[in-house]
Each structure stands twice: as C-alpha cells, then as structure tokens.
Amino acid sequence: MAGDDHATHETIERYERIWVGFSLILIVMFVALVFYAVSMHGAHIGHAEPRQDPQKILAMDEFANPGVVQTGDNSYQVNMVAMAFSFVPGQIEIPAGSEVTFRMTSRDVIHGFQVRGTGINVELIPGDIASLKYTFDRPGEYLMICNQYCGVAHQNMLGRIVVTDPDAVVAEADEPTLEPEDADWRGAAESAYNAQCAACHQRDGSGSRGAFPPLADHMPALVVPEGGRDYLIDVVLYGLAGAIEVKGVSYRGMMPGMARLSDADVAATLNHALHAWGNEDALPEGFEPITREEVEQRRGLGLSPADVLEQRQSLRLD
Ligand code: CUA
C-alpha cells in the first residue's frame, strides 16, 4: 500500500538524519581533541631531512663527535647517535628554560627516541637526520627511552636528560674527583657507572645474555694477565666489536667507544666495576685502582674496536 511505503520512507530518512548528525558531532570532537592535545602538550614530530648515505651522515662532524653544544646565550644543540643499545650521549645536562635543538640519527637499525613527561617521540632511521626543538621548563630528570624494538637489549636502551635549575647555586668545589684516594670515590664511581654502563651491563653487573657480557664475577679475571689493565681502559675509550666468549657463553653486542668521557670518569666506571658486586674480594693481591693518569696515557692511540678485540684475544683469557 502506497501510504505505508511513504511512512517507512520517512522513518528511514529520520534515522539517516540522526546518524549524519551523530557522525558530524564525532568529527568535531576528534578535531577538538587533536587541537587540545597539541595546545596542551605541543606536537613534537621530528622533522626528517631527505635520506642520505648513512655513512656520510655518521662522518659529519656533529655525529662523529656527538654531544651537547651551547649555541647561544640560552640555546643548546644535542647531536645524538642511537645504536643498539644506547643513545650517545646517554646523559645530557641542560639548564631549565633553554631552547634545545635535537639532531639525531641511527647508526644501525631503526630506534625510537621518546622522552618521558614530554611530547617528544621520534623515529631514528639510518640515513635520516631527525631534528626537533624543545624547551624543558621544569628542572628534574627525564628518561630517554627507545620505543622501537631493536634487538635483544632493546628494553635496556635508556638515557637521561638532567634539567638543572639555573638559579640553584652550584658548589663546584664539592665535586668528587673520582680519584681512588678521595674518600668519596665509591659513590661517585657508582653514579658514573650507572650513567654510562648500566644500560647494557646492568646496575648489578649481570650483563645481557648473548649481547653484553657480565662484569660481576668477571672483571677481576681481566686484570690478571699482563696488559689487562690497558685492555680495560681501551675497551671503554675505543669500544669493542666482534664476538667474544665469557664463561662458555658467546657475546656479540657492539660496545661503543666512549672517548667523550673524562679520564676521571673512565677510571671511575672501571674502578666501580672492579670493586662492586663482590668483585673486590676476587682482585689479585696488591691490586691498585685504575688512575686517571693511566687513562690519559691510553688516550690518543687511535685504536679501532677491532684492534681492541685483537688485544683481548692476546690476553688468552679463554
Ligand atoms: Cu633501540 Cu629499541
């Protein structure tokens, strides 16, 4: 019957109008939410430059010598290289309120760069330079994390941004020298180790199976053979590449060279690893902690990570 058809038709049209209205409301809500998020947290989507040869990027001065550079009265540039499984630099200090430009790339696989408590979240791709600007207004510690699965020790790929209060008085004289004769060297050495080495070798020195060898119950054996002390210093300064074996387990993680650390920091991280976790009791009789002068003597030898591997093999540890 024609009358019924007409009524059905009207009902359907009414439902249609309701649904169209509902969808429009949803769209407006989504747009409003995006605006809200951007205005409250800021959008920090890394700006990527055109792809280049990864080796060319890594050879650029800013990435060959990554670190923090002051670029103005109140501005800094952080040149960072991500690699399995660390950010270099792994610890960054920035005064609150300064404008920070991050320039970042990856040396091996795709990593993520996320900074907790901020909107910073970028993908770091070999052959790409990601850059972004950010201003840390609140002093405190911010955790840098890799949020792209990049291998066995992905979950250990962490770093720290320390945002300092520029108004706080800095007591320079109280800075521990990290020298073994300094009464405070142990605490300072532990912080140096935790900042530089714990991401891979763990705070308890247990390492990561298959990637990074344990240091607990292993470091003392390394200072027994002649040349062992030099080898330890060289590993930290120049890094180590290639498979090694520790207690029957093969490790093939890449240790990055950390020549950017001061002589005192290199000595401190090693002394911590040599003394912590019960290692101290296993040290050879008459062992003297590694000094800053010893590190200074090994610097400038220009060794490659492959040279250091050869050096390790010559110790005949296994
Ligand atoms: Cu790098 Cu996950």
PDB file of C-alpha atoms and ligand atoms in Angstrom:
ATOM      1  CA  MET A   1       0.000   0.000   0.000  1.00  0.00           C
ATOM      2  CA  ALA A   2       1.279   3.431  -1.002  1.00  0.00           C
ATOM      3  CA  GLY A   3       0.553   5.029   2.422  1.00  0.00           C
ATOM      4  CA  ASP A   4       2.670   2.503   4.349  1.00  0.00           C
ATOM      5  CA  ASP A   5       5.549   2.833   1.894  1.00  0.00           C
ATOM      6  CA  HIS A   6       5.556   6.543   2.449  1.00  0.00           C
ATOM      7  CA  ALA A   7       5.647   6.185   6.267  1.00  0.00           C
ATOM      8  CA  THR A   8       8.539   3.672   6.110  1.00  0.00           C
ATOM      9  CA  HIS A   9      10.436   6.014   3.862  1.00  0.00           C
ATOM     10  CA  GLU A  10      10.045   8.905   6.297  1.00  0.00           C
ATOM     11  CA  THR A  11      11.194   6.783   9.224  1.00  0.00           C
ATOM     12  CA  ILE A  12      14.343   5.769   7.342  1.00  0.00           C
ATOM     13  CA  GLU A  13      15.064   9.377   6.434  1.00  0.00           C
ATOM     14  CA  ARG A  14      14.709  10.365  10.075  1.00  0.00           C
ATOM     15  CA  TYR A  15      17.266   7.700  11.135  1.00  0.00           C
ATOM     16  CA  GLU A  16      19.591   8.848   8.396  1.00  0.00           C
ATOM     17  CA  ARG A  17      19.452  12.427   9.602  1.00  0.00           C
ATOM     18  CA  ILE A  18      20.204  11.309  13.171  1.00  0.00           C
ATOM     19  CA  TRP A  19      23.216   9.275  12.020  1.00  0.00           C
ATOM     20  CA  VAL A  20      24.592  12.065   9.833  1.00  0.00           C
ATOM     21  CA  GLY A  21      24.265  14.452  12.772  1.00  0.00           C
ATOM     22  CA  PHE A  22      25.951  11.961  15.085  1.00  0.00           C
ATOM     23  CA  SER A  23      28.893  11.474  12.689  1.00  0.00           C
ATOM     24  CA  LEU A  24      29.332  15.231  12.373  1.00  0.00           C
ATOM     25  CA  ILE A  25      29.473  15.561  16.159  1.00  0.00           C
ATOM     26  CA  LEU A  26      32.138  12.798  16.253  1.00  0.00           C
ATOM     27  CA  ILE A  27      34.256  14.562  13.633  1.00  0.00           C
ATOM     28  CA  VAL A  28      34.060  17.863  15.511  1.00  0.00           C
ATOM     29  CA  MET A  29      35.041  16.043  18.720  1.00  0.00           C
ATOM     30  CA  PHE A  30      38.081  14.389  17.125  1.00  0.00           C
ATOM     31  CA  VAL A  31      39.316  17.673  15.685  1.00  0.00           C
ATOM     32  CA  ALA A  32      38.780  19.401  19.044  1.00  0.00           C
ATOM     33  CA  LEU A  33      40.737  16.635  20.836  1.00  0.00           C
ATOM     34  CA  VAL A  34      43.676  16.963  18.454  1.00  0.00           C
ATOM     35  CA  PHE A  35      43.742  20.738  18.984  1.00  0.00           C
ATOM     36  CA  TYR A  36      43.546  20.227  22.726  1.00  0.00           C
ATOM     37  CA  ALA A  37      46.435  17.735  22.748  1.00  0.00           C
ATOM     38  CA  VAL A  38      48.626  19.917  20.565  1.00  0.00           C
ATOM     39  CA  SER A  39      47.987  23.084  22.556  1.00  0.00           C
ATOM     40  CA  MET A  40      48.477  21.389  25.936  1.00  0.00           C
ATOM     41  CA  HIS A  41      51.478  19.187  25.168  1.00  0.00           C
ATOM     42  CA  GLY A  42      52.848  20.546  21.948  1.00  0.00           C
ATOM     43  CA  ALA A  43      53.348  18.386  18.908  1.00  0.00           C
ATOM     44  CA  HIS A  44      56.936  17.211  18.632  1.00  0.00           C
ATOM     45  CA  ILE A  45      57.033  15.324  15.465  1.00  0.00           C
ATOM     46  CA  GLY A  46      60.635  15.101  14.361  1.00  0.00           C
ATOM     47  CA  HIS A  47      61.387  16.784  11.105  1.00  0.00           C
ATOM     48  CA  ALA A  48      63.343  14.441   8.878  1.00  0.00           C
ATOM     49  CA  GLU A  49      65.672  15.708   6.181  1.00  0.00           C
ATOM     50  CA  PRO A  50      65.971  13.911   2.844  1.00  0.00           C
ATOM     51  CA  ARG A  51      67.586  10.478   3.082  1.00  0.00           C
ATOM     52  CA  GLN A  52      71.320  10.279   2.572  1.00  0.00           C
ATOM     53  CA  ASP A  53      74.039   7.645   2.700  1.00  0.00           C
ATOM     54  CA  PRO A  54      74.135   6.620   6.394  1.00  0.00           C
ATOM     55  CA  GLN A  55      77.946   6.554   6.352  1.00  0.00           C
ATOM     56  CA  LYS A  56      78.008  10.131   5.100  1.00  0.00           C
ATOM     57  CA  ILE A  57      75.787  11.252   7.949  1.00  0.00           C
ATOM     58  CA  LEU A  58      77.873   9.436  10.543  1.00  0.00           C
ATOM     59  CA  ALA A  59      81.013  11.070   9.148  1.00  0.00           C
ATOM     60  CA  MET A  60      79.540  14.554   9.672  1.00  0.00           C
ATOM     61  CA  ASP A  61      81.321  16.331  12.490  1.00  0.00           C
ATOM     62  CA  GLU A  62      78.187  16.603  14.646  1.00  0.00           C
ATOM     63  CA  PHE A  63      77.640  12.830  14.563  1.00  0.00           C
ATOM     64  CA  ALA A  64      81.294  11.757  14.548  1.00  0.00           C
ATOM     65  CA  ASN A  65      81.582  13.651  17.851  1.00  0.00           C
ATOM     66  CA  PRO A  66      78.086  13.519  19.334  1.00  0.00           C
ATOM     67  CA  GLY A  67      77.348  15.585  22.402  1.00  0.00           C
ATOM     68  CA  VAL A  68      75.817  18.787  23.718  1.00  0.00           C
ATOM     69  CA  VAL A  69      76.939  22.103  22.220  1.00  0.00           C
ATOM     70  CA  GLN A  70      75.941  25.517  23.536  1.00  0.00           C
ATOM     71  CA  THR A  71      74.805  27.539  20.527  1.00  0.00           C
ATOM     72  CA  GLY A  72      73.709  30.773  22.185  1.00  0.00           C
ATOM     73  CA  ASP A  73      73.012  32.532  25.459  1.00  0.00           C
ATOM     74  CA  ASN A  74      70.105  30.293  26.151  1.00  0.00           C
ATOM     75  CA  SER A  75      70.196  27.642  23.470  1.00  0.00           C
ATOM     76  CA  TYR A  76      71.817  24.270  23.096  1.00  0.00           C
ATOM     77  CA  GLN A  77      72.156  21.675  20.390  1.00  0.00           C
ATOM     78  CA  VAL A  78      72.174  17.983  21.178  1.00  0.00           C
ATOM     79  CA  ASN A  79      73.845  15.876  18.480  1.00  0.00           C
ATOM     80  CA  MET A  80      72.881  12.305  19.145  1.00  0.00           C
ATOM     81  CA  VAL A  81      73.602   8.920  17.609  1.00  0.00           C
ATOM     82  CA  ALA A  82      71.386   5.986  18.514  1.00  0.00           C
ATOM     83  CA  MET A  83      72.818   2.485  18.280  1.00  0.00           C
ATOM     84  CA  ALA A  84      71.997  -0.935  19.672  1.00  0.00           C
ATOM     85  CA  PHE A  85      71.582  -0.424  22.593  1.00  0.00           C
ATOM     86  CA  SER A  86      72.429   3.072  23.674  1.00  0.00           C
ATOM     87  CA  PHE A  87      71.991   6.726  22.969  1.00  0.00           C
ATOM     88  CA  VAL A  88      75.240   8.669  22.602  1.00  0.00           C
ATOM     89  CA  PRO A  89      75.350  10.860  24.594  1.00  0.00           C
ATOM     90  CA  GLY A  90      73.500   8.782  27.163  1.00  0.00           C
ATOM     91  CA  GLN A  91      73.325  11.561  29.697  1.00  0.00           C
ATOM     92  CA  ILE A  92      72.537  15.149  28.844  1.00  0.00           C
ATOM     93  CA  GLU A  93      72.587  18.163  31.099  1.00  0.00           C
ATOM     94  CA  ILE A  94      70.568  21.217  30.107  1.00  0.00           C
ATOM     95  CA  PRO A  95      69.589  24.312  32.117  1.00  0.00           C
ATOM     96  CA  ALA A  96      65.832  24.717  32.522  1.00  0.00           C
ATOM     97  CA  GLY A  97      64.196  27.200  30.160  1.00  0.00           C
ATOM     98  CA  SER A  98      66.802  26.945  27.402  1.00  0.00           C
ATOM     99  CA  GLU A  99      65.843  26.062  23.860  1.00  0.00           C
ATOM    100  CA  VAL A 100      67.227  22.680  22.905  1.00  0.00           C
ATOM    101  CA  THR A 101      67.609  21.565  19.300  1.00  0.00           C
ATOM    102  CA  PHE A 102      67.963  17.813  18.940  1.00  0.00           C
ATOM    103  CA  ARG A 103      69.714  16.470  15.820  1.00  0.00           C
ATOM    104  CA  MET A 104      69.628  12.722  15.764  1.00  0.00           C
ATOM    105  CA  THR A 105      70.379   9.732  13.616  1.00  0.00           C
ATOM    106  CA  SER A 106      70.827   5.990  13.978  1.00  0.00           C
ATOM    107  CA  ARG A 107      73.993   4.011  13.349  1.00  0.00           C
ATOM    108  CA  ASP A 108      72.419   0.617  12.752  1.00  0.00           C
ATOM    109  CA  VAL A 109      68.704  -0.181  12.872  1.00  0.00           C
ATOM    110  CA  ILE A 110      65.559   1.849  13.474  1.00  0.00           C
ATOM    111  CA  HIS A 111      65.331   3.109  17.043  1.00  0.00           C
ATOM    112  CA  GLY A 112      62.757   5.238  18.796  1.00  0.00           C
ATOM    113  CA  PHE A 113      63.507   8.340  20.801  1.00  0.00           C
ATOM    114  CA  GLN A 114      60.924   9.147  23.398  1.00  0.00           C
ATOM    115  CA  VAL A 115      61.358  11.433  26.372  1.00  0.00           C
ATOM    116  CA  ARG A 116      59.031  10.649  29.269  1.00  0.00           C
ATOM    117  CA  GLY A 117      56.977  13.546  30.511  1.00  0.00           C
ATOM    118  CA  THR A 118      57.290  15.432  27.229  1.00  0.00           C
ATOM    119  CA  GLY A 119      55.651  15.131  23.827  1.00  0.00           C
ATOM    120  CA  ILE A 120      58.982  14.115  22.253  1.00  0.00           C
ATOM    121  CA  ASN A 121      58.617  10.927  20.240  1.00  0.00           C
ATOM    122  CA  VAL A 122      60.661  10.407  17.072  1.00  0.00           C
ATOM    123  CA  GLU A 123      61.768   7.520  14.922  1.00  0.00           C
ATOM    124  CA  LEU A 124      65.538   7.396  14.310  1.00  0.00           C
ATOM    125  CA  ILE A 125      66.333   5.808  10.977  1.00  0.00           C
ATOM    126  CA  PRO A 126      69.791   5.121   9.495  1.00  0.00           C
ATOM    127  CA  GLY A 127      70.338   7.622   6.675  1.00  0.00           C
ATOM    128  CA  ASP A 128      67.925  10.152   8.160  1.00  0.00           C
ATOM    129  CA  ILE A 129      68.562  13.136  10.362  1.00  0.00           C
ATOM    130  CA  ALA A 130      65.644  13.806  12.695  1.00  0.00           C
ATOM    131  CA  SER A 131      65.555  17.234  14.252  1.00  0.00           C
ATOM    132  CA  LEU A 132      63.242  18.905  16.713  1.00  0.00           C
ATOM    133  CA  LYS A 133      63.250  21.768  19.169  1.00  0.00           C
ATOM    134  CA  TYR A 134      62.121  21.535  22.758  1.00  0.00           C
ATOM    135  CA  THR A 135      62.248  23.698  25.860  1.00  0.00           C
ATOM    136  CA  PHE A 136      62.438  21.931  29.211  1.00  0.00           C
ATOM    137  CA  ASP A 137      60.769  24.313  31.621  1.00  0.00           C
ATOM    138  CA  ARG A 138      60.799  22.164  34.756  1.00  0.00           C
ATOM    139  CA  PRO A 139      64.095  21.139  36.368  1.00  0.00           C
ATOM    140  CA  GLY A 140      64.389  17.429  37.049  1.00  0.00           C
ATOM    141  CA  GLU A 141      65.347  14.141  35.432  1.00  0.00           C
ATOM    142  CA  TYR A 142      63.770  12.997  32.207  1.00  0.00           C
ATOM    143  CA  LEU A 143      64.115   9.459  30.943  1.00  0.00           C
ATOM    144  CA  MET A 144      65.023   8.888  27.284  1.00  0.00           C
ATOM    145  CA  ILE A 145      63.713   5.573  26.032  1.00  0.00           C
ATOM    146  CA  CYS A 146      63.883   3.633  22.804  1.00  0.00           C
ATOM    147  CA  ASN A 147      60.337   2.652  21.913  1.00  0.00           C
ATOM    148  CA  GLN A 148      61.072   0.683  18.736  1.00  0.00           C
ATOM    149  CA  TYR A 149      62.042  -2.945  19.180  1.00  0.00           C
ATOM    150  CA  CYS A 150      65.681  -3.026  18.046  1.00  0.00           C
ATOM    151  CA  GLY A 151      67.128  -6.274  19.370  1.00  0.00           C
ATOM    152  CA  VAL A 152      67.848  -8.377  22.443  1.00  0.00           C
ATOM    153  CA  ALA A 153      68.701  -5.491  24.783  1.00  0.00           C
ATOM    154  CA  HIS A 154      66.084  -3.082  23.432  1.00  0.00           C
ATOM    155  CA  GLN A 155      64.498  -2.703  26.861  1.00  0.00           C
ATOM    156  CA  ASN A 156      67.849  -1.520  28.242  1.00  0.00           C
ATOM    157  CA  MET A 157      68.214   1.261  25.709  1.00  0.00           C
ATOM    158  CA  LEU A 158      67.756   4.183  28.036  1.00  0.00           C
ATOM    159  CA  GLY A 159      69.295   7.532  28.769  1.00  0.00           C
ATOM    160  CA  ARG A 160      68.824  10.520  30.990  1.00  0.00           C
ATOM    161  CA  ILE A 161      68.253  14.208  30.491  1.00  0.00           C
ATOM    162  CA  VAL A 162      69.061  16.198  33.597  1.00  0.00           C
ATOM    163  CA  VAL A 163      67.404  19.593  33.513  1.00  0.00           C
ATOM    164  CA  THR A 164      69.194  21.792  36.004  1.00  0.00           C
ATOM    165  CA  ASP A 165      67.803  24.780  37.822  1.00  0.00           C
ATOM    166  CA  PRO A 166      69.883  27.722  36.555  1.00  0.00           C
ATOM    167  CA  ASP A 167      69.154  29.635  39.789  1.00  0.00           C
ATOM    168  CA  ALA A 168      70.467  26.901  42.058  1.00  0.00           C
ATOM    169  CA  VAL A 169      73.940  27.530  43.448  1.00  0.00           C
ATOM    170  CA  VAL A 170      76.430  25.018  42.120  1.00  0.00           C
ATOM    171  CA  ALA A 171      79.061  24.012  44.636  1.00  0.00           C
ATOM    172  CA  GLU A 172      81.879  23.192  42.210  1.00  0.00           C
ATOM    173  CA  ALA A 173      84.370  22.602  44.988  1.00  0.00           C
ATOM    174  CA  ASP A 174      82.291  19.708  46.290  1.00  0.00           C
ATOM    175  CA  GLU A 175      82.520  17.753  43.061  1.00  0.00           C
ATOM    176  CA  PRO A 176      84.247  14.493  43.826  1.00  0.00           C
ATOM    177  CA  THR A 177      87.413  13.981  41.834  1.00  0.00           C
ATOM    178  CA  LEU A 178      86.604  10.289  41.371  1.00  0.00           C
ATOM    179  CA  GLU A 179      90.173   9.538  42.411  1.00  0.00           C
ATOM    180  CA  PRO A 180      90.610   6.381  44.481  1.00  0.00           C
ATOM    181  CA  GLU A 181      92.416   8.347  47.177  1.00  0.00           C
ATOM    182  CA  ASP A 182      89.321  10.523  47.510  1.00  0.00           C
ATOM    183  CA  ALA A 183      87.159   9.276  50.370  1.00  0.00           C
ATOM    184  CA  ASP A 184      84.025   9.734  48.238  1.00  0.00           C
ATOM    185  CA  TRP A 185      85.194   7.963  45.125  1.00  0.00           C
ATOM    186  CA  ARG A 186      82.965   4.915  45.530  1.00  0.00           C
ATOM    187  CA  GLY A 187      79.660   6.785  45.436  1.00  0.00           C
ATOM    188  CA  ALA A 188      80.762   8.943  42.528  1.00  0.00           C
ATOM    189  CA  ALA A 189      82.157   5.945  40.668  1.00  0.00           C
ATOM    190  CA  GLU A 190      78.863   4.137  41.079  1.00  0.00           C
ATOM    191  CA  SER A 191      76.920   7.050  39.582  1.00  0.00           C
ATOM    192  CA  ALA A 192      79.377   7.267  36.691  1.00  0.00           C
ATOM    193  CA  TYR A 193      78.961   3.544  36.055  1.00  0.00           C
ATOM    194  CA  ASN A 194      75.165   3.700  36.314  1.00  0.00           C
ATOM    195  CA  ALA A 195      75.013   6.610  33.871  1.00  0.00           C
ATOM    196  CA  GLN A 196      77.382   5.162  31.264  1.00  0.00           C
ATOM    197  CA  CYS A 197      77.392   1.382  31.504  1.00  0.00           C
ATOM    198  CA  ALA A 198      74.268   0.144  33.293  1.00  0.00           C
ATOM    199  CA  ALA A 199      72.038   0.380  30.215  1.00  0.00           C
ATOM    200  CA  CYS A 200      73.863  -2.617  28.738  1.00  0.00           C
ATOM    201  CA  HIS A 201      75.811  -4.260  31.555  1.00  0.00           C
ATOM    202  CA  GLN A 202      73.060  -3.646  34.166  1.00  0.00           C
ATOM    203  CA  ARG A 203      73.346  -1.982  37.540  1.00  0.00           C
ATOM    204  CA  ASP A 204      74.153  -5.318  39.131  1.00  0.00           C
ATOM    205  CA  GLY A 205      76.821  -6.110  36.504  1.00  0.00           C
ATOM    206  CA  SER A 206      74.926  -9.160  35.257  1.00  0.00           C
ATOM    207  CA  GLY A 207      75.008  -8.100  31.569  1.00  0.00           C
ATOM    208  CA  SER A 208      72.538  -9.237  28.919  1.00  0.00           C
ATOM    209  CA  ARG A 209      72.872 -12.816  27.779  1.00  0.00           C
ATOM    210  CA  GLY A 210      74.152 -13.061  24.211  1.00  0.00           C
ATOM    211  CA  ALA A 211      74.763  -9.329  23.840  1.00  0.00           C
ATOM    212  CA  PHE A 212      76.706  -7.833  26.736  1.00  0.00           C
ATOM    213  CA  PRO A 213      78.935  -9.912  28.983  1.00  0.00           C
ATOM    214  CA  PRO A 214      78.535  -9.867  32.758  1.00  0.00           C
ATOM    215  CA  LEU A 215      81.037  -7.758  34.685  1.00  0.00           C
ATOM    216  CA  ALA A 216      80.192  -9.261  38.072  1.00  0.00           C
ATOM    217  CA  ASP A 217      82.453 -12.238  38.747  1.00  0.00           C
ATOM    218  CA  HIS A 218      84.363 -11.466  35.531  1.00  0.00           C
ATOM    219  CA  MET A 219      86.192  -8.127  35.834  1.00  0.00           C
ATOM    220  CA  PRO A 220      88.864  -9.374  38.288  1.00  0.00           C
ATOM    221  CA  ALA A 221      89.977 -12.064  35.807  1.00  0.00           C
ATOM    222  CA  LEU A 222      90.700  -9.334  33.260  1.00  0.00           C
ATOM    223  CA  VAL A 223      93.365  -7.569  35.334  1.00  0.00           C
ATOM    224  CA  VAL A 224      95.345 -10.771  35.994  1.00  0.00           C
ATOM    225  CA  PRO A 225      97.160 -11.166  32.647  1.00  0.00           C
ATOM    226  CA  GLU A 226      99.792  -8.621  31.664  1.00  0.00           C
ATOM    227  CA  GLY A 227      98.165  -5.889  29.568  1.00  0.00           C
ATOM    228  CA  GLY A 228      94.788  -6.498  31.202  1.00  0.00           C
ATOM    229  CA  ARG A 229      94.580  -3.022  32.732  1.00  0.00           C
ATOM    230  CA  ASP A 230      95.381  -1.380  29.412  1.00  0.00           C
ATOM    231  CA  TYR A 231      92.811  -3.577  27.705  1.00  0.00           C
ATOM    232  CA  LEU A 232      90.088  -2.492  30.135  1.00  0.00           C
ATOM    233  CA  ILE A 233      90.871   1.186  29.603  1.00  0.00           C
ATOM    234  CA  ASP A 234      90.952   0.692  25.830  1.00  0.00           C
ATOM    235  CA  VAL A 235      87.589  -1.077  25.796  1.00  0.00           C
ATOM    236  CA  VAL A 236      85.976   1.953  27.400  1.00  0.00           C
ATOM    237  CA  LEU A 237      87.856   4.502  25.264  1.00  0.00           C
ATOM    238  CA  TYR A 238      87.670   2.786  21.886  1.00  0.00           C
ATOM    239  CA  GLY A 239      84.883   0.197  22.179  1.00  0.00           C
ATOM    240  CA  LEU A 240      84.891  -3.425  21.114  1.00  0.00           C
ATOM    241  CA  ALA A 241      83.466  -5.113  18.016  1.00  0.00           C
ATOM    242  CA  GLY A 242      83.174  -8.797  17.297  1.00  0.00           C
ATOM    243  CA  ALA A 243      82.147 -11.917  19.154  1.00  0.00           C
ATOM    244  CA  ILE A 244      83.766 -12.740  22.475  1.00  0.00           C
ATOM    245  CA  GLU A 245      83.251 -15.620  24.845  1.00  0.00           C
ATOM    246  CA  VAL A 246      82.800 -15.319  28.585  1.00  0.00           C
ATOM    247  CA  LYS A 247      82.366 -18.481  30.656  1.00  0.00           C
ATOM    248  CA  GLY A 248      81.332 -20.506  27.653  1.00  0.00           C
ATOM    249  CA  VAL A 249      78.677 -18.033  26.506  1.00  0.00           C
ATOM    250  CA  SER A 250      79.174 -16.107  23.285  1.00  0.00           C
ATOM    251  CA  TYR A 251      78.504 -12.349  23.275  1.00  0.00           C
ATOM    252  CA  ARG A 252      78.174 -10.303  20.135  1.00  0.00           C
ATOM    253  CA  GLY A 253      76.886  -6.913  21.231  1.00  0.00           C
ATOM    254  CA  MET A 254      78.775  -3.891  19.968  1.00  0.00           C
ATOM    255  CA  MET A 255      80.445  -1.819  22.682  1.00  0.00           C
ATOM    256  CA  PRO A 256      80.631   1.821  21.623  1.00  0.00           C
ATOM    257  CA  GLY A 257      83.835   3.722  22.380  1.00  0.00           C
ATOM    258  CA  MET A 258      83.351   6.403  24.996  1.00  0.00           C
ATOM    259  CA  ALA A 259      86.321   8.681  24.418  1.00  0.00           C
ATOM    260  CA  ARG A 260      83.993  11.584  25.197  1.00  0.00           C
ATOM    261  CA  LEU A 261      84.211  10.683  28.911  1.00  0.00           C
ATOM    262  CA  SER A 262      86.821  12.434  31.021  1.00  0.00           C
ATOM    263  CA  ASP A 263      89.883  10.471  32.166  1.00  0.00           C
ATOM    264  CA  ALA A 264      88.488  10.542  35.701  1.00  0.00           C
ATOM    265  CA  ASP A 265      85.120   9.155  34.548  1.00  0.00           C
ATOM    266  CA  VAL A 266      86.733   6.309  32.605  1.00  0.00           C
ATOM    267  CA  ALA A 267      88.817   5.358  35.648  1.00  0.00           C
ATOM    268  CA  ALA A 268      85.768   5.664  37.903  1.00  0.00           C
ATOM    269  CA  THR A 269      83.482   3.416  35.846  1.00  0.00           C
ATOM    270  CA  LEU A 270      86.217   0.772  35.662  1.00  0.00           C
ATOM    271  CA  ASN A 271      87.004   1.003  39.361  1.00  0.00           C
ATOM    272  CA  HIS A 272      83.338   0.625  40.201  1.00  0.00           C
ATOM    273  CA  ALA A 273      83.036  -2.472  38.011  1.00  0.00           C
ATOM    274  CA  LEU A 274      86.243  -3.880  39.511  1.00  0.00           C
ATOM    275  CA  HIS A 275      85.090  -3.410  43.113  1.00  0.00           C
ATOM    276  CA  ALA A 276      81.299  -3.802  43.104  1.00  0.00           C
ATOM    277  CA  TRP A 277      79.177  -6.948  43.330  1.00  0.00           C
ATOM    278  CA  GLY A 278      81.771  -8.870  45.319  1.00  0.00           C
ATOM    279  CA  ASN A 279      84.429  -8.402  42.636  1.00  0.00           C
ATOM    280  CA  GLU A 280      86.696  -6.668  45.146  1.00  0.00           C
ATOM    281  CA  ASP A 281      87.335  -9.924  47.007  1.00  0.00           C
ATOM    282  CA  ALA A 282      88.473 -11.629  43.810  1.00  0.00           C
ATOM    283  CA  LEU A 283      91.021  -8.964  42.807  1.00  0.00           C
ATOM    284  CA  PRO A 284      94.642 -10.098  42.685  1.00  0.00           C
ATOM    285  CA  GLU A 285      96.731  -9.339  45.768  1.00  0.00           C
ATOM    286  CA  GLY A 286      98.087  -5.788  45.824  1.00  0.00           C
ATOM    287  CA  PHE A 287      95.691  -4.560  43.144  1.00  0.00           C
ATOM    288  CA  GLU A 288      95.705  -0.761  42.809  1.00  0.00           C
ATOM    289  CA  PRO A 289      92.657   1.041  41.395  1.00  0.00           C
ATOM    290  CA  ILE A 290      92.988   2.423  37.868  1.00  0.00           C
ATOM    291  CA  THR A 291      94.087   6.049  37.886  1.00  0.00           C
ATOM    292  CA  ARG A 292      93.229   8.994  35.732  1.00  0.00           C
ATOM    293  CA  GLU A 293      96.882   9.174  34.593  1.00  0.00           C
ATOM    294  CA  GLU A 294      96.750   5.633  33.226  1.00  0.00           C
ATOM    295  CA  VAL A 295      93.668   6.564  31.176  1.00  0.00           C
ATOM    296  CA  GLU A 296      95.401   9.691  29.906  1.00  0.00           C
ATOM    297  CA  GLN A 297      98.280   7.551  28.634  1.00  0.00           C
ATOM    298  CA  ARG A 298      95.979   5.283  26.625  1.00  0.00           C
ATOM    299  CA  ARG A 299      94.098   8.187  25.039  1.00  0.00           C
ATOM    300  CA  GLY A 300      95.122   9.251  21.564  1.00  0.00           C
ATOM    301  CA  LEU A 301      96.295   5.792  20.481  1.00  0.00           C
ATOM    302  CA  GLY A 302      93.558   5.881  17.842  1.00  0.00           C
ATOM    303  CA  LEU A 303      92.594   2.222  18.222  1.00  0.00           C
ATOM    304  CA  SER A 304      89.559   0.791  16.459  1.00  0.00           C
ATOM    305  CA  PRO A 305      87.003  -1.508  18.111  1.00  0.00           C
ATOM    306  CA  ALA A 306      88.515  -4.338  16.010  1.00  0.00           C
ATOM    307  CA  ASP A 307      92.006  -3.555  17.382  1.00  0.00           C
ATOM    308  CA  VAL A 308      90.614  -3.864  20.883  1.00  0.00           C
ATOM    309  CA  LEU A 309      89.170  -7.281  20.036  1.00  0.00           C
ATOM    310  CA  GLU A 310      92.648  -8.423  18.942  1.00  0.00           C
ATOM    311  CA  GLN A 311      94.066  -7.022  22.138  1.00  0.00           C
ATOM    312  CA  ARG A 312      91.543  -9.071  24.113  1.00  0.00           C
ATOM    313  CA  GLN A 313      92.453 -12.228  22.207  1.00  0.00           C
ATOM    314  CA  SER A 314      96.126 -11.665  23.027  1.00  0.00           C
ATOM    315  CA  LEU A 315      95.277 -11.823  26.749  1.00  0.00           C
ATOM    316  CA  ARG A 316      94.417 -15.502  26.265  1.00  0.00           C
ATOM    317  CA  LEU A 317      91.541 -15.406  28.721  1.00  0.00           C
ATOM    318  CA  ASP A 318      89.656 -18.436  27.478  1.00  0.00           C
TER     319      ASP A 318
HETATM  320 CU1  CUA B   1      66.744   0.859  20.267  1.00  0.00          CU
HETATM  321 CU2  CUA B   1      64.856  -0.339  20.978  1.00  0.00          CU
END
